[in-house]
XYZ file of C-alpha atoms in Angstrom:
665
model
C 0.000 0.000 0.000
C 1.059 3.597 -0.501
C 2.053 5.361 2.705
C 0.385 8.467 4.012
C 2.777 11.404 4.154
C 4.484 10.910 7.553
C 5.178 14.643 7.825
C 1.418 15.306 7.968
C 0.282 12.385 10.082
C 1.130 11.394 13.684
C 3.375 8.391 14.099
C 1.557 5.111 14.700
C 1.569 3.892 18.307
C 1.399 0.459 19.888
C -1.731 1.318 21.827
C -3.788 4.094 23.280
C -1.978 6.689 25.365
C -2.253 6.844 29.102
C -0.092 7.141 32.189
C -0.345 3.455 33.225
C 0.586 2.307 29.744
C 3.464 4.778 29.575
C 4.805 3.530 32.919
C 4.493 -0.051 31.710
C 6.257 0.868 28.484
C 9.199 2.404 30.318
C 9.403 -0.500 32.758
C 9.528 -2.937 29.830
C 12.189 -0.826 28.137
C 14.282 -0.757 31.316
C 13.884 -4.497 31.786
C 14.779 -5.209 28.175
C 17.840 -2.978 28.401
C 18.955 -4.796 31.535
C 18.521 -8.169 29.796
C 20.560 -7.063 26.770
C 23.303 -5.731 29.063
C 23.332 -8.985 31.035
C 23.407 -11.108 27.887
C 26.278 -9.125 26.348
C 28.193 -9.260 29.618
C 27.587 -13.013 29.747
C 29.342 -13.291 26.388
C 32.269 -10.916 26.852
C 33.060 -10.915 30.590
C 35.582 -13.720 30.133
C 37.802 -11.690 27.785
C 37.758 -8.276 29.461
C 41.261 -8.828 30.866
C 42.582 -10.874 27.934
C 45.886 -9.602 26.483
C 46.287 -7.627 23.280
C 46.242 -9.643 20.074
C 47.483 -9.245 16.529
C 47.019 -5.621 15.353
C 46.349 -4.346 18.887
C 50.083 -3.834 19.298
C 50.204 -1.583 16.229
C 47.000 0.233 17.140
C 47.734 0.754 20.832
C 51.112 -0.317 22.166
C 53.151 1.071 19.249
C 50.921 4.028 18.374
C 52.401 7.382 19.521
C 49.241 9.257 18.485
C 47.330 7.910 21.518
C 49.978 8.757 24.110
C 48.758 12.301 24.781
C 45.124 13.359 24.915
C 45.842 17.034 24.280
C 46.151 18.783 21.903
C 43.700 16.841 19.772
C 45.296 18.186 16.572
C 48.828 19.412 16.009
C 49.263 21.885 13.181
C 52.959 21.028 13.004
C 52.083 17.770 11.276
C 53.027 15.595 14.247
C 50.747 12.735 15.223
C 47.953 13.429 17.707
C 44.609 11.847 18.698
C 42.855 13.306 15.642
C 45.919 12.827 13.441
C 46.700 9.101 13.803
C 49.907 7.396 12.763
C 49.939 6.414 9.086
C 49.613 2.851 7.793
C 47.821 1.638 10.918
C 44.267 0.296 11.354
C 43.226 3.740 12.665
C 45.115 5.962 10.216
C 41.982 7.175 8.386
C 39.705 6.771 11.402
C 40.515 9.696 13.683
C 37.445 9.432 15.905
C 38.285 5.840 16.843
C 41.874 6.881 17.476
C 40.582 9.623 19.799
C 38.605 7.074 21.823
C 41.762 4.971 22.113
C 43.637 8.060 23.324
C 40.964 8.599 25.980
C 41.302 4.957 27.039
C 45.089 5.317 27.177
C 44.778 8.448 29.318
C 42.832 6.553 31.978
C 44.135 2.978 31.719
C 47.373 3.190 29.705
C 47.935 -0.276 28.225
C 45.586 -2.239 30.468
C 43.330 -4.196 28.049
C 40.307 -4.108 30.382
C 39.616 -0.398 29.862
C 39.636 -0.770 26.085
C 37.401 -3.835 26.060
C 34.911 -2.367 28.522
C 34.550 0.546 26.120
C 34.046 -1.889 23.218
C 31.334 -3.692 25.180
C 29.600 -0.393 25.998
C 29.650 0.614 22.320
C 28.175 -2.758 21.337
C 25.379 -2.481 23.920
C 24.546 1.034 22.722
C 24.408 -0.242 19.127
C 22.043 -3.045 20.188
C 19.725 -0.559 21.905
C 19.629 1.638 18.805
C 18.838 -1.462 16.733
C 15.953 -2.273 19.077
C 14.546 1.252 18.743
C 15.081 1.297 14.969
C 13.332 -2.049 14.404
C 10.405 -1.037 16.600
C 9.927 2.256 14.748
C 10.234 0.527 11.382
C 7.647 -2.156 12.162
C 5.158 0.528 13.185
C 5.321 2.299 9.815
C 2.182 2.365 7.662
C 4.005 0.162 5.151
C 3.264 -2.857 7.365
C -0.468 -2.011 7.624
C -0.538 -2.212 11.449
C 0.525 -5.869 11.318
C 2.992 -5.386 14.161
C 1.245 -2.691 16.196
C 1.022 -4.815 19.334
C 4.342 -6.639 19.037
C 6.808 -4.218 17.410
C 8.627 -3.518 20.648
C 8.914 -7.203 21.541
C 10.143 -8.199 18.079
C 12.621 -5.321 18.108
C 13.924 -6.514 21.462
C 14.318 -10.107 20.251
C 16.164 -8.927 17.125
C 18.476 -6.703 19.182
C 19.154 -9.521 21.668
C 19.996 -12.062 18.962
C 22.242 -9.569 17.169
C 23.961 -8.524 20.397
C 25.027 -12.075 21.291
C 25.579 -13.383 17.757
C 28.974 -15.149 17.632
C 29.796 -13.483 14.303
C 30.078 -10.161 16.169
C 32.702 -11.403 18.644
C 35.607 -10.119 16.561
C 34.157 -6.601 16.466
C 33.918 -6.493 20.270
C 36.627 -8.721 21.750
C 39.334 -7.713 19.270
C 40.110 -4.210 20.522
C 41.368 -2.800 17.222
C 38.057 -3.640 15.547
C 36.365 -0.877 17.478
C 36.588 0.753 14.070
C 33.743 -1.550 13.003
C 31.569 -1.429 16.122
C 31.874 2.339 16.548
C 30.986 2.873 12.900
C 28.114 0.400 13.340
C 26.804 2.354 16.319
C 26.858 5.557 14.252
C 25.204 3.730 11.321
C 22.289 2.525 13.449
C 21.991 5.861 15.270
C 21.846 7.691 11.943
C 19.176 5.373 10.559
C 17.131 5.784 13.753
C 17.363 9.580 13.466
C 16.291 9.312 9.810
C 13.189 7.313 10.733
C 12.337 9.873 13.402
C 12.775 12.624 10.796
C 10.449 10.872 8.338
C 7.780 10.337 11.015
C 8.060 13.684 12.844
C 4.929 15.862 12.805
C 6.380 19.283 13.577
C 8.960 21.437 11.829
C 11.083 21.791 14.968
C 11.191 18.038 15.491
C 12.158 17.437 11.860
C 14.984 19.956 12.081
C 16.215 18.383 15.295
C 16.242 14.860 13.902
C 17.851 16.051 10.665
C 20.700 17.573 12.678
C 20.998 14.421 14.770
C 21.207 12.274 11.620
C 23.800 14.531 9.989
C 25.982 14.621 13.115
C 25.788 10.854 13.642
C 26.686 10.323 9.981
C 29.710 12.624 10.300
C 30.874 10.764 13.400
C 30.515 7.472 11.569
C 32.492 8.805 8.610
C 35.321 9.644 11.013
C 35.191 6.083 12.356
C 35.278 3.947 9.198
C 34.832 4.331 5.461
C 31.831 1.984 5.158
C 29.704 4.849 6.510
C 29.825 6.255 2.970
C 27.141 3.729 1.987
C 24.578 5.096 4.457
C 22.989 7.878 2.323
C 22.128 5.324 -0.363
C 20.744 2.885 2.229
C 18.677 5.653 3.821
C 17.267 6.666 0.424
C 16.329 3.053 -0.345
C 14.710 2.754 3.109
C 12.527 5.818 2.533
C 11.601 4.736 -0.984
C 10.706 1.221 0.238
C 8.889 1.898 3.502
C 7.735 5.524 3.358
C 7.662 7.404 0.069
C 6.937 4.751 -2.615
C 9.414 6.227 -5.129
C 12.937 7.617 -5.244
C 11.745 10.885 -6.762
C 9.174 11.452 -4.046
C 11.712 10.585 -1.365
C 14.214 13.094 -2.726
C 11.583 15.830 -3.037
C 10.391 15.310 0.537
C 13.699 14.740 2.268
C 16.376 16.453 0.197
C 17.629 18.466 3.228
C 18.217 15.183 5.042
C 20.212 13.719 2.159
C 22.305 16.851 1.905
C 23.096 16.483 5.593
C 23.976 12.813 5.172
C 26.090 13.481 2.082
C 28.235 15.871 4.115
C 29.641 12.710 5.701
C 31.502 12.056 2.464
C 33.580 15.211 2.872
C 35.820 14.049 5.762
C 36.404 10.732 4.016
C 37.503 12.451 0.814
C 39.782 14.805 2.763
C 41.330 12.018 4.844
C 41.989 9.767 1.861
C 43.021 12.532 -0.539
C 46.717 11.684 -0.456
C 46.255 8.016 -1.258
C 44.858 4.768 0.106
C 44.600 4.336 3.849
C 46.543 1.110 3.773
C 48.957 -0.463 1.283
C 46.937 -3.689 1.443
C 43.907 -2.429 -0.506
C 43.335 -1.122 -4.013
C 43.452 -2.023 -7.697
C 47.066 -0.832 -7.857
C 48.286 -4.029 -6.178
C 48.301 -6.113 -9.341
C 45.308 -8.320 -8.587
C 42.939 -8.394 -11.603
C 39.510 -7.050 -10.733
C 37.713 -10.108 -12.152
C 39.798 -12.461 -10.014
C 38.849 -10.504 -6.906
C 35.166 -10.339 -7.836
C 35.013 -14.052 -8.665
C 36.589 -14.827 -5.287
C 34.208 -12.526 -3.442
C 31.205 -14.530 -4.645
C 32.428 -17.388 -2.464
C 33.135 -14.908 0.328
C 29.594 -13.522 0.178
C 28.101 -16.999 0.459
C 30.445 -17.749 3.358
C 29.215 -14.628 5.168
C 25.613 -15.752 4.745
C 26.443 -19.230 5.979
C 28.150 -17.815 9.084
C 25.156 -15.579 9.761
C 22.919 -18.645 10.108
C 25.505 -21.193 11.291
C 28.339 -19.281 13.006
C 30.876 -22.072 13.334
C 33.765 -22.526 12.938
C 34.979 -18.957 13.405
C 38.635 -18.036 12.911
C 40.670 -14.872 13.175
C 41.694 -14.898 9.520
C 40.311 -16.734 6.490
C 42.461 -17.764 3.558
C 40.355 -18.506 0.477
C 42.086 -19.464 -2.792
C 41.681 -16.939 -5.569
C 39.254 -17.852 -8.359
C 41.186 -16.878 -11.476
C 38.648 -17.908 -14.115
C 34.896 -18.183 -14.463
C 35.318 -21.905 -15.126
C 36.626 -22.264 -11.571
C 34.325 -19.716 -9.941
C 30.961 -20.603 -11.512
C 29.616 -22.702 -8.559
C 29.673 -19.482 -6.498
C 29.042 -16.958 -9.265
C 25.814 -18.632 -10.387
C 23.898 -18.508 -7.054
C 25.138 -14.977 -6.393
C 24.032 -13.847 -9.852
C 20.591 -15.425 -9.399
C 20.298 -13.821 -5.973
C 21.227 -10.451 -7.476
C 18.465 -10.763 -10.064
C 15.978 -11.745 -7.360
C 17.057 -8.779 -5.250
C 16.544 -6.363 -8.151
C 13.030 -7.719 -8.607
C 12.271 -7.472 -4.873
C 13.586 -3.899 -4.732
C 11.440 -2.982 -7.732
C 8.408 -4.428 -5.927
C 9.204 -2.389 -2.788
C 9.576 -5.364 -0.480
C 11.330 -5.468 2.862
C 13.304 -8.484 1.587
C 14.676 -6.375 -1.257
C 15.738 -3.634 1.134
C 17.430 -6.078 3.525
C 19.292 -7.940 0.772
C 20.509 -4.672 -0.727
C 21.619 -3.344 2.670
C 23.540 -6.535 3.440
C 25.491 -6.200 0.201
C 25.845 -2.400 0.476
C 27.524 -2.657 3.878
C 29.916 -5.240 2.448
C 30.388 -3.496 -0.892
C 33.693 -1.665 -0.225
C 35.582 -4.919 0.259
C 33.436 -6.914 -2.167
C 34.410 -4.496 -4.943
C 37.897 -3.232 -4.030
C 40.728 -5.784 -3.621
C 41.968 -6.102 -0.062
C 44.548 -8.800 -0.609
C 45.774 -8.844 2.967
C 42.361 -9.974 4.199
C 39.978 -11.620 1.751
C 37.370 -12.364 4.442
C 36.764 -10.748 7.838
C 33.965 -11.614 10.253
C 33.737 -8.021 11.497
C 32.567 -6.825 8.070
C 29.179 -8.420 8.797
C 28.517 -6.122 11.787
C 26.108 -3.781 9.969
C 24.879 -6.387 7.481
C 23.888 -8.673 10.348
C 21.949 -5.788 11.909
C 19.798 -5.736 8.763
C 19.487 -9.495 8.397
C 18.589 -10.521 11.959
C 15.456 -8.322 12.341
C 14.202 -9.529 8.956
C 14.526 -13.161 10.037
C 12.933 -12.508 13.448
C 9.957 -10.583 12.009
C 9.629 -13.071 9.145
C 9.529 -16.050 11.487
C 6.818 -14.282 13.509
C 4.749 -13.843 10.344
C 5.122 -17.517 9.460
C 4.095 -18.733 12.934
C 1.185 -16.280 13.034
C -0.176 -17.459 9.698
C 0.150 -21.098 10.706
C -1.743 -20.492 13.954
C -4.485 -18.608 12.132
C -5.032 -21.623 9.899
C -5.539 -24.015 12.803
C -9.123 -25.248 13.236
C -11.143 -23.599 15.997
C -12.373 -20.178 16.971
C -8.957 -18.545 17.431
C -9.116 -14.803 16.884
C -6.426 -12.650 15.346
C -5.546 -11.332 18.808
C -5.173 -14.869 20.134
C -2.978 -15.817 17.197
C -0.861 -12.724 17.800
C -0.459 -13.579 21.477
C 0.464 -17.208 20.881
C 2.778 -16.279 18.010
C 4.647 -13.850 20.227
C 4.942 -16.526 22.895
C 6.373 -18.995 20.426
C 8.784 -16.326 19.197
C 9.908 -15.435 22.713
C 10.670 -19.037 23.684
C 12.247 -19.920 20.351
C 14.483 -16.894 19.986
C 15.481 -16.933 23.646
C 16.670 -20.499 23.045
C 18.621 -19.302 20.014
C 20.109 -16.484 22.109
C 21.267 -18.969 24.763
C 22.793 -21.167 22.061
C 24.577 -18.166 20.570
C 25.902 -17.168 23.994
C 27.320 -20.676 24.436
C 28.923 -20.665 20.966
C 30.332 -17.164 21.479
C 31.871 -18.258 24.777
C 33.453 -21.245 23.055
C 34.885 -18.887 20.459
C 36.226 -16.420 23.013
C 38.161 -19.063 24.942
C 40.961 -18.618 22.407
C 41.199 -14.862 23.058
C 42.735 -15.500 26.464
C 46.077 -16.162 24.774
C 47.268 -14.721 21.477
C 49.460 -17.727 20.697
C 46.500 -20.066 21.224
C 44.266 -17.905 19.043
C 46.762 -17.824 16.178
C 47.724 -21.491 16.555
C 44.045 -22.421 16.304
C 43.784 -20.429 13.074
C 46.899 -22.032 11.588
C 45.658 -25.490 12.576
C 42.437 -24.925 10.627
C 44.205 -23.161 7.740
C 47.782 -24.492 7.517
C 48.494 -22.583 4.287
C 47.456 -19.180 5.635
C 50.574 -17.105 4.980
C 49.552 -14.142 7.122
C 48.644 -16.249 10.148
C 51.850 -18.293 9.932
C 53.822 -15.045 10.092
C 51.754 -13.702 12.958
C 52.007 -16.940 14.911
C 55.776 -16.721 14.577
C 55.706 -13.103 15.774
C 53.505 -14.020 18.744
C 55.788 -16.887 19.748
C 58.816 -14.589 19.544
C 57.101 -11.967 21.690
C 56.192 -14.682 24.177
C 59.883 -15.520 24.580
C 59.705 -18.656 22.413
C 61.751 -17.691 19.313
C 62.921 -21.275 18.701
C 59.298 -22.364 18.206
C 58.718 -19.413 15.878
C 61.337 -20.435 13.309
C 59.419 -23.374 11.714
C 56.442 -21.084 11.097
C 58.639 -18.450 9.457
C 60.252 -21.157 7.312
C 56.847 -22.494 6.266
C 55.626 -18.970 5.451
C 58.738 -18.265 3.359
C 58.218 -21.494 1.425
C 54.574 -20.592 0.718
C 55.476 -17.064 -0.320
C 58.337 -18.012 -2.640
C 56.486 -20.869 -4.315
C 53.055 -19.334 -4.629
C 51.765 -19.002 -8.196
C 50.023 -15.855 -6.962
C 53.214 -14.217 -5.743
C 52.385 -10.971 -7.529
C 49.143 -10.735 -5.582
C 50.903 -10.779 -2.221
C 51.917 -7.526 -0.677
C 55.529 -6.584 -0.174
C 54.818 -5.592 3.386
C 53.714 -9.177 4.173
C 57.047 -10.539 2.970
C 58.856 -7.751 4.785
C 56.991 -8.604 7.983
C 58.085 -12.225 7.567
C 61.796 -11.557 7.074
C 61.955 -8.721 9.600
C 60.452 -10.803 12.402
C 62.471 -13.833 11.364
C 65.583 -11.693 11.806
C 64.405 -10.568 15.252
C 63.925 -14.185 16.312
C 67.430 -15.046 15.117
C 68.786 -12.110 17.116
C 67.054 -13.417 20.231
C 68.664 -16.811 19.575
C 72.077 -15.134 19.097
C 72.401 -16.139 15.456
C 73.754 -12.880 14.006
C 74.660 -14.255 10.563
C 71.120 -15.518 9.964
C 69.677 -12.287 11.365
C 71.793 -10.189 8.980
C 70.671 -12.327 6.040
C 66.979 -11.942 6.916
C 67.276 -8.192 7.479
C 68.830 -7.920 4.032
C 65.922 -9.938 2.602
C 63.459 -7.642 4.382
C 65.163 -4.556 2.943
C 65.199 -6.077 -0.545
C 61.433 -6.525 -0.340
C 60.602 -3.182 1.271
C 63.486 -0.749 1.448
C 61.693 2.155 3.105
C 61.560 0.682 6.610
C 63.815 2.608 8.952
C 63.823 0.037 11.740
C 65.119 -2.698 9.420
C 68.066 -0.521 8.360
C 68.751 0.456 11.968
C 68.686 -3.112 13.276
C 70.937 -4.251 10.447
C 73.288 -1.391 11.263
C 73.505 -2.544 14.883
C 74.465 -6.072 13.855
C 77.035 -4.844 11.343
C 78.527 -2.545 13.962
C 78.797 -5.459 16.389
C 80.638 -7.413 13.686
C 83.112 -4.520 13.288
C 81.821 -3.574 9.829
C 81.691 0.119 10.700
C 81.442 1.557 7.182
C 78.498 -0.741 6.355
C 76.841 0.089 9.683
C 77.305 3.802 8.992
C 75.520 3.426 5.650
C 72.566 1.622 7.274
C 72.160 4.285 9.966
C 72.188 7.022 7.331
C 69.575 5.155 5.308
C 67.384 4.814 8.394
C 67.608 8.579 8.935
C 66.853 9.281 5.290
C 63.598 7.440 5.758
C 62.866 8.828 9.229
C 64.936 11.875 10.257
C 63.256 11.843 13.682
C 64.573 8.344 14.504
C 66.230 9.123 17.855
C 68.255 5.922 18.263
C 69.599 6.129 14.703
C 70.734 9.726 15.307
C 72.450 8.727 18.552
C 74.185 5.657 17.135
C 75.284 7.388 13.956
C 76.696 10.283 15.961
C 78.511 7.953 18.321
C 79.935 5.940 15.431
C 81.205 9.068 13.688
C 82.756 10.268 16.922
C 84.487 6.897 17.334
C 85.928 7.387 13.857
C 87.216 10.819 14.914
C 84.683 12.732 12.783
C 83.505 14.933 15.652
C 82.217 17.878 13.634
C 80.049 15.583 11.551
C 78.927 13.676 14.651
C 77.679 16.704 16.616
C 74.461 17.427 14.615
C 73.346 13.791 14.928
C 74.100 13.719 18.655
C 72.227 16.975 19.131
C 69.203 15.603 17.278
C 69.318 12.380 19.270
C 69.572 14.191 22.610
C 66.619 16.413 21.673
C 64.424 13.536 20.468
C 65.245 11.152 23.301
C 67.131 12.844 26.147
C 69.276 10.170 27.798
C 72.432 10.645 29.917
C 74.529 8.493 27.552
C 73.754 10.648 24.520
C 74.718 13.821 26.381
C 77.973 12.186 27.539
C 78.849 11.483 23.882
C 77.890 15.050 23.077
C 80.156 16.361 25.862
C 83.068 14.409 24.402
C 82.395 15.669 20.868
C 82.092 19.283 22.010
C 85.341 18.945 23.981
C 87.205 17.527 20.999
C 86.320 20.495 18.785
C 86.992 23.123 21.473
C 83.371 24.031 22.298
C 83.997 24.191 26.050
C 80.857 26.113 27.048
C 78.602 23.738 25.116
C 80.379 20.781 26.731
C 79.710 22.209 30.216
C 75.997 22.742 29.451
C 75.684 19.191 28.060
C 77.480 17.791 31.137
C 75.070 19.571 33.478
C 72.134 18.137 31.559
C 73.643 14.639 31.719
C 74.029 14.955 35.511
C 70.403 16.058 35.920
C 69.071 13.232 33.749
C 71.209 10.642 35.546
C 69.828 11.765 38.901
C 66.234 11.719 37.610
C 66.793 8.109 36.574
C 68.349 7.169 39.946
C 71.786 6.649 38.414
C 73.624 8.496 41.140
C 76.977 6.835 40.509
C 76.958 7.997 36.892
C 75.944 11.499 37.986
C 78.870 11.618 40.446
C 81.318 10.497 37.762
C 80.169 13.210 35.345
C 80.298 15.816 38.095
C 83.847 14.778 38.985
C 84.854 15.095 35.332
C 83.129 18.465 35.134
C 85.116 19.728 38.118
C 88.354 18.621 36.443
C 87.307 20.047 33.092
C 86.359 23.390 34.646
C 88.788 24.205 37.492
C 86.593 27.058 38.667
C 84.113 24.351 39.701
C 80.947 23.748 37.732
C 78.117 22.182 39.686
C 74.883 20.923 38.221
C 71.945 23.093 39.087
């Protein structure tokens, strides 16, 4: 049926107004909220204190942009909460980086603070989903079919979604706050849009328009998938409210202008190139190969939505290079696409849901992301569209079956019994999902266990082999890491799809292999692997620096000097490289050349040892006053670090160097 203009008609209610009913409504809302909170806590309580995993070290432990909460933005170009470090999971997601900076301010690197925030975000998203589903089911489009049960069905949908095992990665894996925070903004924006479409007064419409635009902007600053929301909102209005795209645009063009403003920050942030080197058509992977492969991925996502097991941290699916190989997946996806087009044309809720599921996945379905072909977290928003459709659809099926039973059952009786069946059935599903999610989250208690489980299920997963080796090395087990690095190297070198693999993956392999060899005191092997890492990806300052250290230890000073200089060419603010290069030049008697590097190093990372080297260099070139100032600074730093013996030695030297007696202030 064609909807009545929602701007001219009051929003449909679930019953007649009245104080007792309002009190009952709020009591039910409070009780439902408490149940969702309890259910989510029942899933995630076990991993609140679990250690960081995988990319968490890059996002949090090794991310200087979260170390200081203020200023939020540095005009000097230095990293800050709203200017994240480049080539990290948060580099184009400044709002998420800001929330991590807030967490760091209060809890530093304690995982519990970060995960509690993730859980709170997930609960808030579930509550918005509840409210959104309720408001949607009460639209005229559904001809009052859900007037008495919209709130209950919305609650069941939100509960199932909140505890669905497929969402565990978005909540338990701290770095994936990018997905859950964007998802919260996505659902909040859609809720504000529905309130805008159903508002009866100009002031209310303006208020909800502003709320939608702000939520959309916040989502755009959290993750790029938010760019799909204006199209989803337009399809929602056309399907459930306005009956046509033209009518929707004429009625709500101010809303769509507000939503489209969310594209501006994404364009600005990504103006200088892709957010990550692991995504894009520039990587050498043919578009058709990626699209063929993603047909299998899409079917896998749908399977996991209905049967969420087994779940793994990383999925390695072989590329489908030809249609002859890919057709078993291409055919059902193509038929589904045709069916979806027909359902959208007919203005059905199924058409809207199917389109939304694909729209939320579309960035990675269309654009190659060769470092991660599949990711469970990408279903966060898609699942929020799919679950309510299944819950409401199952209610319709049960209701129709009960109405066909012989007897004098009225529509009201059928509604009541249908809701009862739904409550018992979906509560049972929720309990099953909680149990499965808990089984999944057992592995999060230990990063090595989590990665080993993934490698056991996917022994040819190059990325996970490398990361398991890294985790074992970080856990103080470098000997156990070596076989995984060797296996990864064999896969990489012998893969027929070598050109599709990213250089940074190979660099990560050889770099961490070298670190493990260093820990095992195998310098020759470490030097070889650092050289391999540099051959693959030369612009990595730490690789050059570490290689320089090993060469210096072997007495190859000229080669070490070249590596330090290369590290500084890549990163002039590399404090340790400045210090070591300066010290090496001073050892070679090149004091004038050494001084600028020592000065840079002492400014970037003020340590007593660097100032002692600087004192010696100043003394050798006759800069007595500068030597005295540097000596005083070295004494102060030594005392601040409780190195009193060193401070006394420097002070004794200073007294000898300056007979008049120079004491540290």
